[in-house]
PDB file of C-alpha atoms in Angstrom:
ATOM      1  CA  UNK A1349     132.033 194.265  23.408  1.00  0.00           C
ATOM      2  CA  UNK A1350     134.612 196.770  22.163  1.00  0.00           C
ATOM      3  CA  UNK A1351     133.802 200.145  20.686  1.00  0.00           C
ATOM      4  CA  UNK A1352     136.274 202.307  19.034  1.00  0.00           C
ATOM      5  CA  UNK A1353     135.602 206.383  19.041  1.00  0.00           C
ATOM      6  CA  UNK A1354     136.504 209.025  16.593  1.00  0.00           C
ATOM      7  CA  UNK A1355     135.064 212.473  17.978  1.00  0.00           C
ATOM      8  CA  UNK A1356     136.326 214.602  15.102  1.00  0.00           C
ATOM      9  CA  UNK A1357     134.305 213.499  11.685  1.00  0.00           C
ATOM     10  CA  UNK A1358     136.590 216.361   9.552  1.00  0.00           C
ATOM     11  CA  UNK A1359     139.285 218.230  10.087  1.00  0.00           C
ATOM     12  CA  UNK A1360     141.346 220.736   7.910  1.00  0.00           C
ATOM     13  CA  UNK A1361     145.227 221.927   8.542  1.00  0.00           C
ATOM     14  CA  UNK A1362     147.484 223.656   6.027  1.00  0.00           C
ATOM     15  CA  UNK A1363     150.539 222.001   4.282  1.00  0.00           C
ATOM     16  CA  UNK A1364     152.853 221.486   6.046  1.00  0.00           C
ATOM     17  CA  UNK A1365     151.431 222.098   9.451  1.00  0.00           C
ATOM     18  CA  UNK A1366     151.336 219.021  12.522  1.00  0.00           C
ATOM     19  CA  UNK A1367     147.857 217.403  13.053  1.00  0.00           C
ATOM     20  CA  UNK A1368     146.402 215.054  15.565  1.00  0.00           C
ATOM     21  CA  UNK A1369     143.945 212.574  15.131  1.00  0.00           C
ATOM     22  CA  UNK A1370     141.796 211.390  18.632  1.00  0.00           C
ATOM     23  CA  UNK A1371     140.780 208.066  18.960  1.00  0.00           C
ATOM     24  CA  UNK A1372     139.247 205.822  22.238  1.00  0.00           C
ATOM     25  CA  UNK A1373     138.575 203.035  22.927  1.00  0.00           C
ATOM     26  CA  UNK A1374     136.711 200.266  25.298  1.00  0.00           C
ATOM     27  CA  UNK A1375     137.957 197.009  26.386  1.00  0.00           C
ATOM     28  CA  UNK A1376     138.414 194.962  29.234  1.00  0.00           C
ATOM     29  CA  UNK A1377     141.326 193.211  27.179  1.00  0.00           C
ATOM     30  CA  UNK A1378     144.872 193.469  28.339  1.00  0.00           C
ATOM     31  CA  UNK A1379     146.480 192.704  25.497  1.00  0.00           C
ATOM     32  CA  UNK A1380     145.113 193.774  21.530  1.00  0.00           C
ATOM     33  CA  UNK A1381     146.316 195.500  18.574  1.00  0.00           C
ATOM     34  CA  UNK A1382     145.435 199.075  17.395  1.00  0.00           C
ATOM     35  CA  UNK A1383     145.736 200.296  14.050  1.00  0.00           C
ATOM     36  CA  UNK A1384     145.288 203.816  11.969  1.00  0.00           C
ATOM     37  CA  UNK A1385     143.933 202.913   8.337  1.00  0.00           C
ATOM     38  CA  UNK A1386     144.029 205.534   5.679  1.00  0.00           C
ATOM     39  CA  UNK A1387     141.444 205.359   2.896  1.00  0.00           C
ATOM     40  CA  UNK A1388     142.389 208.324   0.026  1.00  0.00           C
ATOM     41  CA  UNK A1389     139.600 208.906  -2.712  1.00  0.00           C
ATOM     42  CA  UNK A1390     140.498 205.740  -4.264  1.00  0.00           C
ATOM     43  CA  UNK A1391     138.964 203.606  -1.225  1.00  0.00           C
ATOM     44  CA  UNK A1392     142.132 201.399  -1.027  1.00  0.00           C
ATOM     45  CA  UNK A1393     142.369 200.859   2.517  1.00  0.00           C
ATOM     46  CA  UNK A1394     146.219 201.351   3.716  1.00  0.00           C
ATOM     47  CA  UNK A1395     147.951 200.260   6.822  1.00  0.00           C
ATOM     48  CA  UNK A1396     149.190 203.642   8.854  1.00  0.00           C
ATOM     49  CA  UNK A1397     150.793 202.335  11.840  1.00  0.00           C
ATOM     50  CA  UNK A1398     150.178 199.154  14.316  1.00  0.00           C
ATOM     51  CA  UNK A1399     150.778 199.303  18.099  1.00  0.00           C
ATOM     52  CA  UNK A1400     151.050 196.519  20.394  1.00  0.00           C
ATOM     53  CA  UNK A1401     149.088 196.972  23.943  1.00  0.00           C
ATOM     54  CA  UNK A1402     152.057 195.231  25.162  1.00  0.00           C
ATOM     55  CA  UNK A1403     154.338 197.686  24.308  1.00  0.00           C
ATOM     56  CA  UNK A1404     154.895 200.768  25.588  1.00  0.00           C
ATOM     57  CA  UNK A1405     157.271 202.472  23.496  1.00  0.00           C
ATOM     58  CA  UNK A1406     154.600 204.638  21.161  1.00  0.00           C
ATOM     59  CA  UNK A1407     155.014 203.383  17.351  1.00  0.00           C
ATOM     60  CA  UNK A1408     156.184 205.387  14.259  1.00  0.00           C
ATOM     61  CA  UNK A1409     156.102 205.503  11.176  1.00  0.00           C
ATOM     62  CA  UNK A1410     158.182 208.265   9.325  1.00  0.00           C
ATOM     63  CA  UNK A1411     155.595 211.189   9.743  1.00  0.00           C
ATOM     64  CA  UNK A1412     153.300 209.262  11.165  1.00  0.00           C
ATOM     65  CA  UNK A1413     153.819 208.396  15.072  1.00  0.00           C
ATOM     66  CA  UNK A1414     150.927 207.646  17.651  1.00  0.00           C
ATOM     67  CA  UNK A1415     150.296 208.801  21.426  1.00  0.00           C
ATOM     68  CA  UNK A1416     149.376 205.478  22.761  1.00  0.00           C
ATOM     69  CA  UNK A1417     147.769 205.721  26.283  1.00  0.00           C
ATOM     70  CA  UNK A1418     146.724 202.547  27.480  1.00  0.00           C
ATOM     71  CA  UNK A1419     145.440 203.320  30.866  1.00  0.00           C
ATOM     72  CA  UNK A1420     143.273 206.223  29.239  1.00  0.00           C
ATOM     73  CA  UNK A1421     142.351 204.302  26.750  1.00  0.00           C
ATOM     74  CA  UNK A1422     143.833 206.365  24.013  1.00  0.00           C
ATOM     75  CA  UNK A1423     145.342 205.787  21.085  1.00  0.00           C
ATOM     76  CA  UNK A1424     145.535 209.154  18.695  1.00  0.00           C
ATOM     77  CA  UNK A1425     147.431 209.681  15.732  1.00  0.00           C
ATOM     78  CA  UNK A1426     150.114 212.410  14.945  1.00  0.00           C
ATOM     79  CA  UNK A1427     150.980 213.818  11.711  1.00  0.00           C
ATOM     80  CA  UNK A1428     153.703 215.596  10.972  1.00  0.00           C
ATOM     81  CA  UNK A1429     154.915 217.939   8.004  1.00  0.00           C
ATOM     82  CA  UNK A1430     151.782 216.836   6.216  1.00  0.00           C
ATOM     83  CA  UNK A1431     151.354 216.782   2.534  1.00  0.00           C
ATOM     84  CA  UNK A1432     148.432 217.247   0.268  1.00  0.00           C
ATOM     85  CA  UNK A1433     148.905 213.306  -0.237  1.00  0.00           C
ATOM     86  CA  UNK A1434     147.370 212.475   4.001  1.00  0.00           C
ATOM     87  CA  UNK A1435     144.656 213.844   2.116  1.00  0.00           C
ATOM     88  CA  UNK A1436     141.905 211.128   3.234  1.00  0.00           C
ATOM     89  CA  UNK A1437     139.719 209.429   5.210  1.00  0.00           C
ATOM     90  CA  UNK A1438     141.547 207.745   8.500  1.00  0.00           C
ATOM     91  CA  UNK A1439     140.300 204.991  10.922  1.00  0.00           C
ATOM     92  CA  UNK A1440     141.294 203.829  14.058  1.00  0.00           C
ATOM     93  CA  UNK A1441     141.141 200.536  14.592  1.00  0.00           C
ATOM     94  CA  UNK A1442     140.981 197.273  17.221  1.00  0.00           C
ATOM     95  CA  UNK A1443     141.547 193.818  17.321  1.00  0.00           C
ATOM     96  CA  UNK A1444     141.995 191.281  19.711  1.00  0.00           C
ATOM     97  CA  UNK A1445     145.139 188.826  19.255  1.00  0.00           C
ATOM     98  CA  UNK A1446     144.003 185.757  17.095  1.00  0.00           C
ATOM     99  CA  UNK A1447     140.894 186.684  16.484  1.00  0.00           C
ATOM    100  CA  UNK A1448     139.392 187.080  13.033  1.00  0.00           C
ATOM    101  CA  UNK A1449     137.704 190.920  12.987  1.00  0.00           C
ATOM    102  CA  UNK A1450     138.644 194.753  13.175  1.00  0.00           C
ATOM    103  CA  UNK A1451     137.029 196.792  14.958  1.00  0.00           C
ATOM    104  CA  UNK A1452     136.895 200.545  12.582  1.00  0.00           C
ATOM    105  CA  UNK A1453     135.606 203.775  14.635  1.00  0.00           C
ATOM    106  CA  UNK A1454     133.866 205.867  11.673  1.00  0.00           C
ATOM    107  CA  UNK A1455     136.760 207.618  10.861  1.00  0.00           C
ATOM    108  CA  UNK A1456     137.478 211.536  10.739  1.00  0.00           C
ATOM    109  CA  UNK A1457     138.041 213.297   7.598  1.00  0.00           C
ATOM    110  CA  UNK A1458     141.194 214.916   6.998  1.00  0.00           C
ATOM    111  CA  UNK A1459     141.685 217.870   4.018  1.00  0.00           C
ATOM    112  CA  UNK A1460     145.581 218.601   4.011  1.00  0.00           C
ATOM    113  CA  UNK A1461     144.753 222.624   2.458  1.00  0.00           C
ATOM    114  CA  UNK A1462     147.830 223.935  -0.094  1.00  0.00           C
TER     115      UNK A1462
ATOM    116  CA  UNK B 612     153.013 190.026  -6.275  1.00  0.00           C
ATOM    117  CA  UNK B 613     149.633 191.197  -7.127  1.00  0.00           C
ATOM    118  CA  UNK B 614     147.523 192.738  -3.569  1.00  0.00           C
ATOM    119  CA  UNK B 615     144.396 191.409  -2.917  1.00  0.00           C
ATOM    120  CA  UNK B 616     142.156 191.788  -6.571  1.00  0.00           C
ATOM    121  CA  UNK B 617     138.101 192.697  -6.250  1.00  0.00           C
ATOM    122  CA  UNK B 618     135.851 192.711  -9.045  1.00  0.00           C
ATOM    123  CA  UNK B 619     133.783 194.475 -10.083  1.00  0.00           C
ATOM    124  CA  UNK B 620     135.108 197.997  -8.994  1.00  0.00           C
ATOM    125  CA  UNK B 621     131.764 198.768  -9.272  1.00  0.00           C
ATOM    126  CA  UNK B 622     128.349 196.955  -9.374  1.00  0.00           C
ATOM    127  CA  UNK B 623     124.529 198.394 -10.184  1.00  0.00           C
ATOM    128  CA  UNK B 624     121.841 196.765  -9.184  1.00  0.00           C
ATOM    129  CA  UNK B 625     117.548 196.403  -9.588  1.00  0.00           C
ATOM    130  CA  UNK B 626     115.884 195.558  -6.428  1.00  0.00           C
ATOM    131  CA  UNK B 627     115.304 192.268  -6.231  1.00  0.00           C
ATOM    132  CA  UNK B 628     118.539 191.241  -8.544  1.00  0.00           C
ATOM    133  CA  UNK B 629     121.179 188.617  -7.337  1.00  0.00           C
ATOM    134  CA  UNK B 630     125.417 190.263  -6.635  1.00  0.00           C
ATOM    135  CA  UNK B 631     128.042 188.801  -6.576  1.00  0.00           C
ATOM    136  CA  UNK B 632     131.061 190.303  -5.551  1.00  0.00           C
ATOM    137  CA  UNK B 633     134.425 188.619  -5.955  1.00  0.00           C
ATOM    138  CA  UNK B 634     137.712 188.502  -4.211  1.00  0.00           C
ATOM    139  CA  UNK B 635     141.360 186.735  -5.216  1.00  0.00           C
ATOM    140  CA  UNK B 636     143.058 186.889  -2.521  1.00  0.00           C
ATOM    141  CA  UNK B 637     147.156 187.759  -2.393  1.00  0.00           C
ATOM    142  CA  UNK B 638     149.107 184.956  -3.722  1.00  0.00           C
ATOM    143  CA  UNK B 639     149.794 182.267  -0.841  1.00  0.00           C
ATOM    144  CA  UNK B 640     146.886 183.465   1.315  1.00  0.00           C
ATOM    145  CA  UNK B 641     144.339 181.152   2.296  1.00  0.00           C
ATOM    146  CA  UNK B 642     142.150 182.969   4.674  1.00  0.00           C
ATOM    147  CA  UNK B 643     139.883 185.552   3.559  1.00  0.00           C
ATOM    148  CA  UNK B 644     137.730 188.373   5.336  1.00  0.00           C
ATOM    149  CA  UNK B 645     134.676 190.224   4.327  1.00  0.00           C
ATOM    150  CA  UNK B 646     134.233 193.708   5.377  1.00  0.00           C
ATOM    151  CA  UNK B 647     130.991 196.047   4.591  1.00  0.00           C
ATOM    152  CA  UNK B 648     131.349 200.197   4.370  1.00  0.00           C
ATOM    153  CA  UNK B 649     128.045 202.140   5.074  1.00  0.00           C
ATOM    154  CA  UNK B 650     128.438 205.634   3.726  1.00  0.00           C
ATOM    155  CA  UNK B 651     130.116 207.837   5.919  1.00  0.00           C
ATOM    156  CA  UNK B 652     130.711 204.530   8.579  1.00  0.00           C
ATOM    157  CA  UNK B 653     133.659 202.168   9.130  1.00  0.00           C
ATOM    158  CA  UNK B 654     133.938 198.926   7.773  1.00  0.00           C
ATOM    159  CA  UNK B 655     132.104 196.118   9.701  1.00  0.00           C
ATOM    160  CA  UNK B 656     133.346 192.649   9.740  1.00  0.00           C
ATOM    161  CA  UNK B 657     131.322 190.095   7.890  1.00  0.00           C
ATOM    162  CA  UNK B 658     132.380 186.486   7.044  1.00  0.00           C
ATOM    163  CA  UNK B 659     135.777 184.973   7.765  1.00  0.00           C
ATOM    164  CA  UNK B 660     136.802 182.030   5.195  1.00  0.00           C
ATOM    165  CA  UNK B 661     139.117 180.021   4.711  1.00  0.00           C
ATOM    166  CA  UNK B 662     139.584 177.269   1.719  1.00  0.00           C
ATOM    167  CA  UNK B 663     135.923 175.446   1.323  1.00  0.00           C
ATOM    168  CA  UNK B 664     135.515 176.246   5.161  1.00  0.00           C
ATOM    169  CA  UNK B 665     133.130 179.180   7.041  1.00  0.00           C
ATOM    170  CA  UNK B 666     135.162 179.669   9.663  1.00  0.00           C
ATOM    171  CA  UNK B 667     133.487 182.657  11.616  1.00  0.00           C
ATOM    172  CA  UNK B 668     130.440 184.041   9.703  1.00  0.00           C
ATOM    173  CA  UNK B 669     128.737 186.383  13.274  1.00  0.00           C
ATOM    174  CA  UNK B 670     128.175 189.290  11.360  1.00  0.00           C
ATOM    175  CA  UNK B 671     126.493 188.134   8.036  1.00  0.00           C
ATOM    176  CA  UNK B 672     122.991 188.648   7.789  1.00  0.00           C
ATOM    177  CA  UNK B 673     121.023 186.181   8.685  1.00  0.00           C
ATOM    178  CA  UNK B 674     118.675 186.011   4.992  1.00  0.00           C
ATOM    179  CA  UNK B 675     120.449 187.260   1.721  1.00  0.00           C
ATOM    180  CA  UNK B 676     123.218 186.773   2.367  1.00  0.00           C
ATOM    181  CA  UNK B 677     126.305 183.823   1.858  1.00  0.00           C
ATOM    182  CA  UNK B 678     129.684 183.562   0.966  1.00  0.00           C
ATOM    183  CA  UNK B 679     131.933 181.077  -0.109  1.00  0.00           C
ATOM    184  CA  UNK B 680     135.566 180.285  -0.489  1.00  0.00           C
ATOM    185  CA  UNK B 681     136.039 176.870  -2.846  1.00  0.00           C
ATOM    186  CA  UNK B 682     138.845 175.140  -3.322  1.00  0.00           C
ATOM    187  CA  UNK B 683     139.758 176.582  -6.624  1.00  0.00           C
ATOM    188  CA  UNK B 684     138.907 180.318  -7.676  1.00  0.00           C
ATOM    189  CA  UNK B 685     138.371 183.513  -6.034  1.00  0.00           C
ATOM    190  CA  UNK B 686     136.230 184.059  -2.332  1.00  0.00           C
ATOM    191  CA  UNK B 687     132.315 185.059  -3.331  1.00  0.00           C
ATOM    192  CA  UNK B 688     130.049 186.928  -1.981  1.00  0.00           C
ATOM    193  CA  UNK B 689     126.404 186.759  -3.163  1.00  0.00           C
ATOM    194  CA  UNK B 690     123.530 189.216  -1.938  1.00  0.00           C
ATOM    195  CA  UNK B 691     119.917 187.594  -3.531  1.00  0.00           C
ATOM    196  CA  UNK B 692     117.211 189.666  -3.674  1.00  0.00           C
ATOM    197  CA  UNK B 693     118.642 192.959  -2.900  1.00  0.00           C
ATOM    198  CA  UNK B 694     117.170 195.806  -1.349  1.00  0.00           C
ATOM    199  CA  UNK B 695     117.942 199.842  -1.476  1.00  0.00           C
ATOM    200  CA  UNK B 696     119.781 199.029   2.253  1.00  0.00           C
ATOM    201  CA  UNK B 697     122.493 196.994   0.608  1.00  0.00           C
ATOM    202  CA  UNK B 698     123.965 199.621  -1.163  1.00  0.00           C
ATOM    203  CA  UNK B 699     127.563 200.257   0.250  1.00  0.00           C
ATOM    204  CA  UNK B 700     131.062 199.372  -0.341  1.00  0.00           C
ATOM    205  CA  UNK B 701     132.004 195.735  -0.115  1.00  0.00           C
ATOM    206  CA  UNK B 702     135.820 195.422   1.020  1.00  0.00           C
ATOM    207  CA  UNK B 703     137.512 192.200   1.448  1.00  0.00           C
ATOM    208  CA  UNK B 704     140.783 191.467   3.154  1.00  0.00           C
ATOM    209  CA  UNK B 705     143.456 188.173   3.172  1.00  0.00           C
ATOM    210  CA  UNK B 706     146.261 187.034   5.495  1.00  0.00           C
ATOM    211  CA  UNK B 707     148.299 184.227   5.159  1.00  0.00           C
ATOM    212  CA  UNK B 708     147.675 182.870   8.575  1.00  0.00           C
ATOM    213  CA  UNK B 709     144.669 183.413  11.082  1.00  0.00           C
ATOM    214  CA  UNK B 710     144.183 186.507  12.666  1.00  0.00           C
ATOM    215  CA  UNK B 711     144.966 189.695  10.904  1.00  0.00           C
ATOM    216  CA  UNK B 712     147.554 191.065  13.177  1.00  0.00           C
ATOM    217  CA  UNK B 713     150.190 189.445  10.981  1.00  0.00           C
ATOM    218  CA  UNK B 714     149.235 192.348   7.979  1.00  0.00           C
ATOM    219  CA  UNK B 715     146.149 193.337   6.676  1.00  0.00           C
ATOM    220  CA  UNK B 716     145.807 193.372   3.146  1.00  0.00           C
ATOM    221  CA  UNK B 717     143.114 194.862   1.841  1.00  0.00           C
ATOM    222  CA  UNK B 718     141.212 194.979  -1.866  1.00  0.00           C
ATOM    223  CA  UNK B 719     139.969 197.990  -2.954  1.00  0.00           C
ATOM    224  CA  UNK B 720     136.905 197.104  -2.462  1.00  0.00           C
ATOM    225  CA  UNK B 721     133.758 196.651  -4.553  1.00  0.00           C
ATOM    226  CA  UNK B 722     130.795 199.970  -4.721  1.00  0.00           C
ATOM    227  CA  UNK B 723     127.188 197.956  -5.080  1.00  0.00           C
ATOM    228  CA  UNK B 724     124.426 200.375  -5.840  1.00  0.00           C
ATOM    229  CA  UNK B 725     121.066 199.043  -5.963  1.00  0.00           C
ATOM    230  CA  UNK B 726     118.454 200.838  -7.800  1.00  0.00           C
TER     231      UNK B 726
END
């Protein structure tokens, strides 16, 4: 079964500032998706960033770009210039390719400070 | 293009009461998913629909719990008799095709308190 890992529940960083979100996971897949969710006070869950296990070249996303470590098993999230708006609650994510669940880690809680 | 539309935003329940949570999903989507948020946890897949079909329902509860997606009208998702343990945030999600690597679109999900 696959398990996804967030070892930091909270984490604070001034405006501004670069921050990194950790995130593992376990599978004997080859190929899957992995995903950062953000989920601000409002609970809407948004898409962050997808990667493809496929491909190697790390994905971005404006600010948002991901160290994506396939042989470690890592997939952590990078943050740049961040604004009081990455205020929020972010998840890492997994899924296999046509299949019909995410896997969420518990997510680590990020206060952006002014 | 309205996103994927949850109501209520909120829900209180007695023990013992019936919820039912609903779910429209985006316009032209015919599969639906059903996601439950534990305080302070990640979501946890539930149900997969699509129209008038169960398609993958492995992490529903076995008693309590069912879900439905007719032909006509939103998804549902009805808890009978519910207990203190249900409480959480209810989330559903659409795509327009199976498997959500295509996009994701999530509702904002619906906050059952049982009392």
């Amino acid at each position: 079964a696959q398990t996804v890992t967030q070892s930091q529940p909270e984490m604070s960083v001034q405006e501004a500032e670069t921050v990194t979100l950790s995130c593992t996971y376990d599978t004997s897949e080859n190929n899957y998706y992995l995903f950062w969710y953000k989920q601000p006070p409002s609970r809407q869950m948004i898409l962050v960033i997808r990667q493809e296990a496929y491909k190697q070249q790390n994905a971005t996303e404006n600010r948002f770009s991901v160290n994506f470590q396939k042989a470690a098993k890592s997939f952590s999230l990078k943050i740049s210039d961040s604004q009081l708006g990455d205020t929020a609650m972010y998840f890492c994510a997994f899924m296999k390719p046509r299949d019909d669940k995410i896997i969420f880690g518990k997510g680590t809680r990020l206060h952006i400070l002014p | 293009n309205a996103g994927v539309m949850q109501n209520p935003r909120h829900l209180v329940r007695r023990r013992g009461q019936e919820a039912r949570l609903r779910c429209s999903p985006m316009k032209g989507h015919s599969h639906v998913y059903w996601y439950r948020q534990l305080p302070e946890e990640g979501l946890k897949f539930m149900v997969y629909l699509q129209k008038e079909n169960i398609i993958d329902e492995s992490g529903m509860p076995k008693e309590r719990f069912s879900a439905e997606f007719p032909k006509e009208g939103p998804s549902i998702l009805r808890i009978q008799q519910v207990v203190r343990g249900d409480s959480a945030a209810y989330f559903c999600a659409s795509s327009p095709q199976q498997g959500l690597n295509t996009e994701a679109f999530f509702g904002q999900g619906t906050r059952l308190t049982v009392v």
